[in-house]
PDB file of C-alpha atoms in Angstrom:
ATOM      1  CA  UNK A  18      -8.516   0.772  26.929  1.00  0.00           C
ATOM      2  CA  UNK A  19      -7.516  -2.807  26.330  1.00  0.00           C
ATOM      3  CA  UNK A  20     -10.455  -5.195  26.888  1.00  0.00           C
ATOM      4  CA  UNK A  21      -9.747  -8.690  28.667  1.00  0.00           C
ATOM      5  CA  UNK A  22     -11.749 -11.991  28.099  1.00  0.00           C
ATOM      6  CA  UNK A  23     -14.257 -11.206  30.483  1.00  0.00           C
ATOM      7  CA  UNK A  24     -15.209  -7.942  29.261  1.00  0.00           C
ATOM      8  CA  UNK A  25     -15.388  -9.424  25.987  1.00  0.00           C
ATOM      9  CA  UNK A  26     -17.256 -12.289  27.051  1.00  0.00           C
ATOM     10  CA  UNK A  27     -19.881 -10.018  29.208  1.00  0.00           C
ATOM     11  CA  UNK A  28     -20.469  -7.513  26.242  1.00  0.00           C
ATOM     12  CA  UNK A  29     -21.171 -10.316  24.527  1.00  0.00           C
ATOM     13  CA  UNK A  30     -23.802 -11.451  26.500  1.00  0.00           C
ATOM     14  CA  UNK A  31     -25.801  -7.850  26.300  1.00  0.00           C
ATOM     15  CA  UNK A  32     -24.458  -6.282  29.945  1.00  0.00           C
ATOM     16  CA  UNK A  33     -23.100  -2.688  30.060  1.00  0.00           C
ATOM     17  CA  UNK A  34     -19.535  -2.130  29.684  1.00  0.00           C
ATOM     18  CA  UNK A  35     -17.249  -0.657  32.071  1.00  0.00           C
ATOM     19  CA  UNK A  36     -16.520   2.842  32.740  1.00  0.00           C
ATOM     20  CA  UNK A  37     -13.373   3.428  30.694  1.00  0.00           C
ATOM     21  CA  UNK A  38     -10.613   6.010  32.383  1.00  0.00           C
ATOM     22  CA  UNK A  39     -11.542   8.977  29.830  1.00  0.00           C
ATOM     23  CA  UNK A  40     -15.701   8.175  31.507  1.00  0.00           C
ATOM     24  CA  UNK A  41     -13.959   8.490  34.945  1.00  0.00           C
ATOM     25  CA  UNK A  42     -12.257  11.729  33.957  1.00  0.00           C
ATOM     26  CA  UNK A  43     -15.808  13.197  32.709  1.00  0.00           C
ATOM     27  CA  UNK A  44     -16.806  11.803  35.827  1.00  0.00           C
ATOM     28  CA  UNK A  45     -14.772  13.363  38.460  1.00  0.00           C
ATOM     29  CA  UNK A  46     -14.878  16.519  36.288  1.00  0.00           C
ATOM     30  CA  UNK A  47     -18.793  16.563  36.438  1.00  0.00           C
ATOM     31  CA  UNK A  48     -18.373  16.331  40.172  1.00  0.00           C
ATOM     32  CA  UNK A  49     -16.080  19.566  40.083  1.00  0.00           C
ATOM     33  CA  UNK A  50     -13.105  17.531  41.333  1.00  0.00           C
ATOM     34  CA  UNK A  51      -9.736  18.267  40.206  1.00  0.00           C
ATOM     35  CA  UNK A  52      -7.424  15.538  39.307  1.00  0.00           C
ATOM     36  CA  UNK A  53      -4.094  14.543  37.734  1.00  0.00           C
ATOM     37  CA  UNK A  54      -2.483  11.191  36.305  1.00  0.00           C
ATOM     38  CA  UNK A  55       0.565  10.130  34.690  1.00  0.00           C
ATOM     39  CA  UNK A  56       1.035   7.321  32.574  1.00  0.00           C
ATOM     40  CA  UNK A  57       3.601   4.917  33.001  1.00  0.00           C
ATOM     41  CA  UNK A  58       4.150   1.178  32.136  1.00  0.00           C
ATOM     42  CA  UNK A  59       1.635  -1.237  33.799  1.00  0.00           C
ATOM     43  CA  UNK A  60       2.509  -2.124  37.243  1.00  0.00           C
ATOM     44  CA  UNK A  61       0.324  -4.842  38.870  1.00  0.00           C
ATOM     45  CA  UNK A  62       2.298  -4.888  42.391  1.00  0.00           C
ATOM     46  CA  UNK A  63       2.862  -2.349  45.278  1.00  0.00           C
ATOM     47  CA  UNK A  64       6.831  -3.988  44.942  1.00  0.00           C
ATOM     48  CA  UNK A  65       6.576  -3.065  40.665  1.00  0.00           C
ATOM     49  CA  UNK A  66       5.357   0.540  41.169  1.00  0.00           C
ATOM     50  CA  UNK A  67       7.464   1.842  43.974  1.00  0.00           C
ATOM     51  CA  UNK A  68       9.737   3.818  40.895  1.00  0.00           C
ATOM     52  CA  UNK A  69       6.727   5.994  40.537  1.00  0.00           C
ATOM     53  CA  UNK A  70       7.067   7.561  44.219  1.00  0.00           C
ATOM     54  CA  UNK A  71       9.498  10.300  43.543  1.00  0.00           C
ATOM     55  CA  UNK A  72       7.352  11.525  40.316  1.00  0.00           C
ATOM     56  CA  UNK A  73       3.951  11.224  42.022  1.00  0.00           C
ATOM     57  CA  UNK A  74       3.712  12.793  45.402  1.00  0.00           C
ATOM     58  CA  UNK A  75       0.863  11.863  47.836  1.00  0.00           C
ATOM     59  CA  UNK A  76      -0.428   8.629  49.730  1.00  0.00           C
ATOM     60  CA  UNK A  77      -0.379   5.862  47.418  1.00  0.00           C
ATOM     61  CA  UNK A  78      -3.297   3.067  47.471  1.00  0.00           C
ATOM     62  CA  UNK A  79      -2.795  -0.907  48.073  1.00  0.00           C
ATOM     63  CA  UNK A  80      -6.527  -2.752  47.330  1.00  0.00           C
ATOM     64  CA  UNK A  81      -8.121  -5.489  48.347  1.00  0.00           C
ATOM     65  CA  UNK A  82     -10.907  -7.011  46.883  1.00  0.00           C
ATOM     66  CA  UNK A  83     -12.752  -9.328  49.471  1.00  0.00           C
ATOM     67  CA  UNK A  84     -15.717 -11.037  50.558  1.00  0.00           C
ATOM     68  CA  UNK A  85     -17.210 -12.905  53.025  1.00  0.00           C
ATOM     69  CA  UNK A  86     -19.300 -16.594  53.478  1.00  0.00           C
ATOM     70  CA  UNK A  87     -22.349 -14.943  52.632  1.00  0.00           C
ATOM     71  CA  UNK A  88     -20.995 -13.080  49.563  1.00  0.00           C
ATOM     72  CA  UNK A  89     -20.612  -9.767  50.702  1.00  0.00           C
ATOM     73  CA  UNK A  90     -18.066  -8.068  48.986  1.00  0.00           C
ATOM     74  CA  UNK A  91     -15.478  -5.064  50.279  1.00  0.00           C
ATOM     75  CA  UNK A  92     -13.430  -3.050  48.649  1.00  0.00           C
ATOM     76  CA  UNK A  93     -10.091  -2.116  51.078  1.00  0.00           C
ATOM     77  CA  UNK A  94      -8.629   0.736  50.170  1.00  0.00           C
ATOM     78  CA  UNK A  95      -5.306   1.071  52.344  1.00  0.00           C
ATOM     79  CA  UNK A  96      -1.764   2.916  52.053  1.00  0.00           C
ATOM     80  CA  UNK A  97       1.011   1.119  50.013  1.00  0.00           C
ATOM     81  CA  UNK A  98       2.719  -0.654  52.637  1.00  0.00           C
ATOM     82  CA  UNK A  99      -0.120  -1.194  55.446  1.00  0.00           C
ATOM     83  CA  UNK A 100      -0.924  -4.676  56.440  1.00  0.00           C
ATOM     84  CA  UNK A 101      -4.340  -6.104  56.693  1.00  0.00           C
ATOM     85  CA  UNK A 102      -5.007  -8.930  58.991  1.00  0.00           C
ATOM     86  CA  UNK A 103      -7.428 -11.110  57.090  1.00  0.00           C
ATOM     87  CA  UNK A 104      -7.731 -13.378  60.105  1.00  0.00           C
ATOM     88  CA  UNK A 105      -9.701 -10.661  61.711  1.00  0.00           C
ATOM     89  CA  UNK A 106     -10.525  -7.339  59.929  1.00  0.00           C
ATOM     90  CA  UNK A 107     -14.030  -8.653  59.595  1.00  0.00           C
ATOM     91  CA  UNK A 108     -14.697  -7.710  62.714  1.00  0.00           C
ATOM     92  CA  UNK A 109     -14.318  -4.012  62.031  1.00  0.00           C
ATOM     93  CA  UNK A 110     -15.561  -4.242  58.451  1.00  0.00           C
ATOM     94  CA  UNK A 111     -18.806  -5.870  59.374  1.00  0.00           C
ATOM     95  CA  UNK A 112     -18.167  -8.858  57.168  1.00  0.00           C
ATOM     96  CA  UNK A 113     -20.568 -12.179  58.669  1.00  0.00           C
ATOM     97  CA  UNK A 114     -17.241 -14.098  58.504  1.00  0.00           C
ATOM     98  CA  UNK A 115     -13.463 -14.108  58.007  1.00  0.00           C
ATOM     99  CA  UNK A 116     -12.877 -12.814  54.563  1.00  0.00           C
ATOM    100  CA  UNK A 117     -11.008 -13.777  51.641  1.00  0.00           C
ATOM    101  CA  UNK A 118     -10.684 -12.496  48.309  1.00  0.00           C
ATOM    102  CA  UNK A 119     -12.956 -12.249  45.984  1.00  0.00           C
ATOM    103  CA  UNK A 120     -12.477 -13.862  42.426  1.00  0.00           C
ATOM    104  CA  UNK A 121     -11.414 -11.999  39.012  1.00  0.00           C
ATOM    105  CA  UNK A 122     -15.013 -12.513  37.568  1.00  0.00           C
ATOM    106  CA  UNK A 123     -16.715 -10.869  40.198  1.00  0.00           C
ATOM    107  CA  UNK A 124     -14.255  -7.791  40.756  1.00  0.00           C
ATOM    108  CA  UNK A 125     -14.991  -7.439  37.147  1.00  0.00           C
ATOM    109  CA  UNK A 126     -18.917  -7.938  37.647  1.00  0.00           C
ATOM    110  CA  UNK A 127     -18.687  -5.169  40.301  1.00  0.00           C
ATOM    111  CA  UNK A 128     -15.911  -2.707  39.960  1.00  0.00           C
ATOM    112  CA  UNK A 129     -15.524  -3.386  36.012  1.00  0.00           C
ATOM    113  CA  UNK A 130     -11.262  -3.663  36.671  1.00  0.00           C
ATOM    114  CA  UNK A 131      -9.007  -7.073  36.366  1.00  0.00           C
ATOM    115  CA  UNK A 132      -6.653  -8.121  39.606  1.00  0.00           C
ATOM    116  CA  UNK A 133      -3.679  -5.555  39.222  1.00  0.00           C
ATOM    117  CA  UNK A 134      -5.820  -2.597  38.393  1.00  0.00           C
ATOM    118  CA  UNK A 135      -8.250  -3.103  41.574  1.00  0.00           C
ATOM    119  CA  UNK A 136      -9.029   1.011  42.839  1.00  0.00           C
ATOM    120  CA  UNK A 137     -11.529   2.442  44.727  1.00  0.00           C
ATOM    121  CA  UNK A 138     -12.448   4.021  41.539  1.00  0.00           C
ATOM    122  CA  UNK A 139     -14.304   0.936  40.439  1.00  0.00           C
ATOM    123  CA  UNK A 140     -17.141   2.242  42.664  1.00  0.00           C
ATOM    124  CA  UNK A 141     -18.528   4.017  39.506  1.00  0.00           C
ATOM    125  CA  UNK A 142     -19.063   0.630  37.964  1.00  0.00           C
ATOM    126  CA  UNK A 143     -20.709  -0.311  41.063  1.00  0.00           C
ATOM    127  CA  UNK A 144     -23.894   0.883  40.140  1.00  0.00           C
ATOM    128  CA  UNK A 145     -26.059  -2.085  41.723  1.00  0.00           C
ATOM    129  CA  UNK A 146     -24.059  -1.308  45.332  1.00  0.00           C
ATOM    130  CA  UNK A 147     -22.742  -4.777  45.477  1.00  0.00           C
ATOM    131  CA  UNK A 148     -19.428  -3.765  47.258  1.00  0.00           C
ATOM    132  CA  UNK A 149     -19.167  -1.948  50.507  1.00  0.00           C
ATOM    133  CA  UNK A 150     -16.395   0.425  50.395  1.00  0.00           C
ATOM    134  CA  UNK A 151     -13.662   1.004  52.848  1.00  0.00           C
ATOM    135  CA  UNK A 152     -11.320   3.325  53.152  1.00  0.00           C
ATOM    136  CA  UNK A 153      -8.592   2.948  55.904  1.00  0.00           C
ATOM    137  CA  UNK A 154      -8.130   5.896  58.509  1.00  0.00           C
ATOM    138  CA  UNK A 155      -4.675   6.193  57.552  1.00  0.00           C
ATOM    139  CA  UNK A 156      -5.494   7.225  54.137  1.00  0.00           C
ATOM    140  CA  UNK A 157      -7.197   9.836  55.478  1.00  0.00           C
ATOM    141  CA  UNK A 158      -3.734  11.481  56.330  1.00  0.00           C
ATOM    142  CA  UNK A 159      -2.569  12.231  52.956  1.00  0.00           C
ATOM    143  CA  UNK A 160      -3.658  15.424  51.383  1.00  0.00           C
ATOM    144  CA  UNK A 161      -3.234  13.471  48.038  1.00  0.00           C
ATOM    145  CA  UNK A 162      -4.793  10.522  47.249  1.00  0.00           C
ATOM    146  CA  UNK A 163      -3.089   7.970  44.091  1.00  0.00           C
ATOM    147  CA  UNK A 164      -4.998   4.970  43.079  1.00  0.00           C
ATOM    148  CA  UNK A 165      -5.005   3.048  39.231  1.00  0.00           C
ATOM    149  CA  UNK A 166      -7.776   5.060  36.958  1.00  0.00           C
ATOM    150  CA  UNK A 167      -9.614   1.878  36.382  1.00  0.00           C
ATOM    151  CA  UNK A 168      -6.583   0.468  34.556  1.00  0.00           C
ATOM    152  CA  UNK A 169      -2.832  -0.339  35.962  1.00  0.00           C
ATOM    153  CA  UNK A 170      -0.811   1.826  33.497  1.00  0.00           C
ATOM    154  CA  UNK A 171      -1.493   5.379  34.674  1.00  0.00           C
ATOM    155  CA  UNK A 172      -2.083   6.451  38.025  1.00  0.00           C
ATOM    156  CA  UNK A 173      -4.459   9.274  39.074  1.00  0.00           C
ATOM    157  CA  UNK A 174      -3.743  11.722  42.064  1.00  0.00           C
ATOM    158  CA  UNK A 175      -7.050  13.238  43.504  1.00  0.00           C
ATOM    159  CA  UNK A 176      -7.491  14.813  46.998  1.00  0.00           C
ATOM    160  CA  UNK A 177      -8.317  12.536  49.640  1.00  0.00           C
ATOM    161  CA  UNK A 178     -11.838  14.699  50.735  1.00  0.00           C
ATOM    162  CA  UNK A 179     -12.739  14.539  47.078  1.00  0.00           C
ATOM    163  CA  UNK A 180     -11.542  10.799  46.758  1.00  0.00           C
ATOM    164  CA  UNK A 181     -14.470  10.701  49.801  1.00  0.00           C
ATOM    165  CA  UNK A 182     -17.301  12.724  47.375  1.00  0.00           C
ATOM    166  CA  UNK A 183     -16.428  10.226  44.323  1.00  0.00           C
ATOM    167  CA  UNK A 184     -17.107   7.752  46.515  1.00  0.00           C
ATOM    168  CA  UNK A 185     -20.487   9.328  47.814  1.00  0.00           C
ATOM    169  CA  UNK A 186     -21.591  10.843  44.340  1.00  0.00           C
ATOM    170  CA  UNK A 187     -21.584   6.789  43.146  1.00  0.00           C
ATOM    171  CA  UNK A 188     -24.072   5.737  45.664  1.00  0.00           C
ATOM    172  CA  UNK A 189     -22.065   4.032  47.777  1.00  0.00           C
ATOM    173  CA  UNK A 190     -21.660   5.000  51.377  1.00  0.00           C
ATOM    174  CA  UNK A 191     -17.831   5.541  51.990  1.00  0.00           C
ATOM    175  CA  UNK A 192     -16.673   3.957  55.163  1.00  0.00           C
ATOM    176  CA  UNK A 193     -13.306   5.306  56.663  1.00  0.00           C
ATOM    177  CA  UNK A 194     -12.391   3.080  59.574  1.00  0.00           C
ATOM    178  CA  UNK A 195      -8.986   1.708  61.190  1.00  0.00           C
ATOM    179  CA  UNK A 196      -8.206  -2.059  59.009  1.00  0.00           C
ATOM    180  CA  UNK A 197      -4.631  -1.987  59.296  1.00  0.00           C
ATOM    181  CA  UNK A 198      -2.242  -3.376  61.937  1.00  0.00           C
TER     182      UNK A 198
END
């Protein structure tokens, strides 16, 4: 798995590395959870991966990394093309403000993953429950769940239920609530 500055520069400085996509796969197979993903080139846009519909079946993921004034951080998971108002989703989120997103070093500090690869996935490098995790009711309609496998050149297909018991199985309390218009 390629390695960006930051990881470098935190490894550096004595913290734990993050999860690569083979210690996700161990992971999710530890947990009994079947799952599939293709490799393709990396894609760090919804527009840039929309060529990859026809091969990979399912509800595909859009994520947003955000926080709030008093540094709470969320993790959004929505479908694709959904739209989130940021003006007001923290009022179903529980956020103590409007939200906006969070930066690169932190979504690394948290979820171990760089802007392009953000996935609800990243909750297994979440071990200190920093992030509150949401996924959007829609989601919740696809019997197949696709997200980025902690990196933005594969994609991983899991069942949405079992997408729900990753989720759980990290610690983290997996929200499912309406945050799209």
């Amino acid at each position: 798995m390629q390695r960006s500055y930051m990881q470098q520069d935190d490894m550096q400085q004595g913290a734990t590395p993050p999860k690569t996509d083979d210690e996700l796969f161990a992971y999710l197979d530890s947990l009994g959870i079947a799952h599939k993903t293709m490799r393709h080139e990396p894609v760090f846009t919804v527009a840039e991966s929309v060529a990859l519909r026809d091969e990979i079946p399912g509800g595909h993921t859009k994520n947003l990394f955000l926080k709030d004034k008093k540094d709470s951080y969320f993790l959004l998971t929505v479908e694709e093309n959904a739209t989130v108002d940021l003006k007001s989703v923290h009022t179903v989120i529980g956020a103590a403000s409007r939200v906006s997103f969070g930066k690169a070093e932190k979504l690394m500090e948290y979820l171990g993953v760089i802007p392009g690869s953000v996935t609800a996935f990243g909750a297994i490098n979440d071990t200190g429950l920093n992030v509150k995790v949401i996924i959007d009711e829609e989601m919740m309609g696809y019997d197949v769940i696709n997200a980025h496998p902690l990196r933005n050149d594969a994609t991983t297909s899991i069942a949405s239920k079992d997408l729900l018991r990753f989720i759980e199985a990290t610690g983290h309390e997996p929200l499912v609530l309406k945050v799209t218009s």
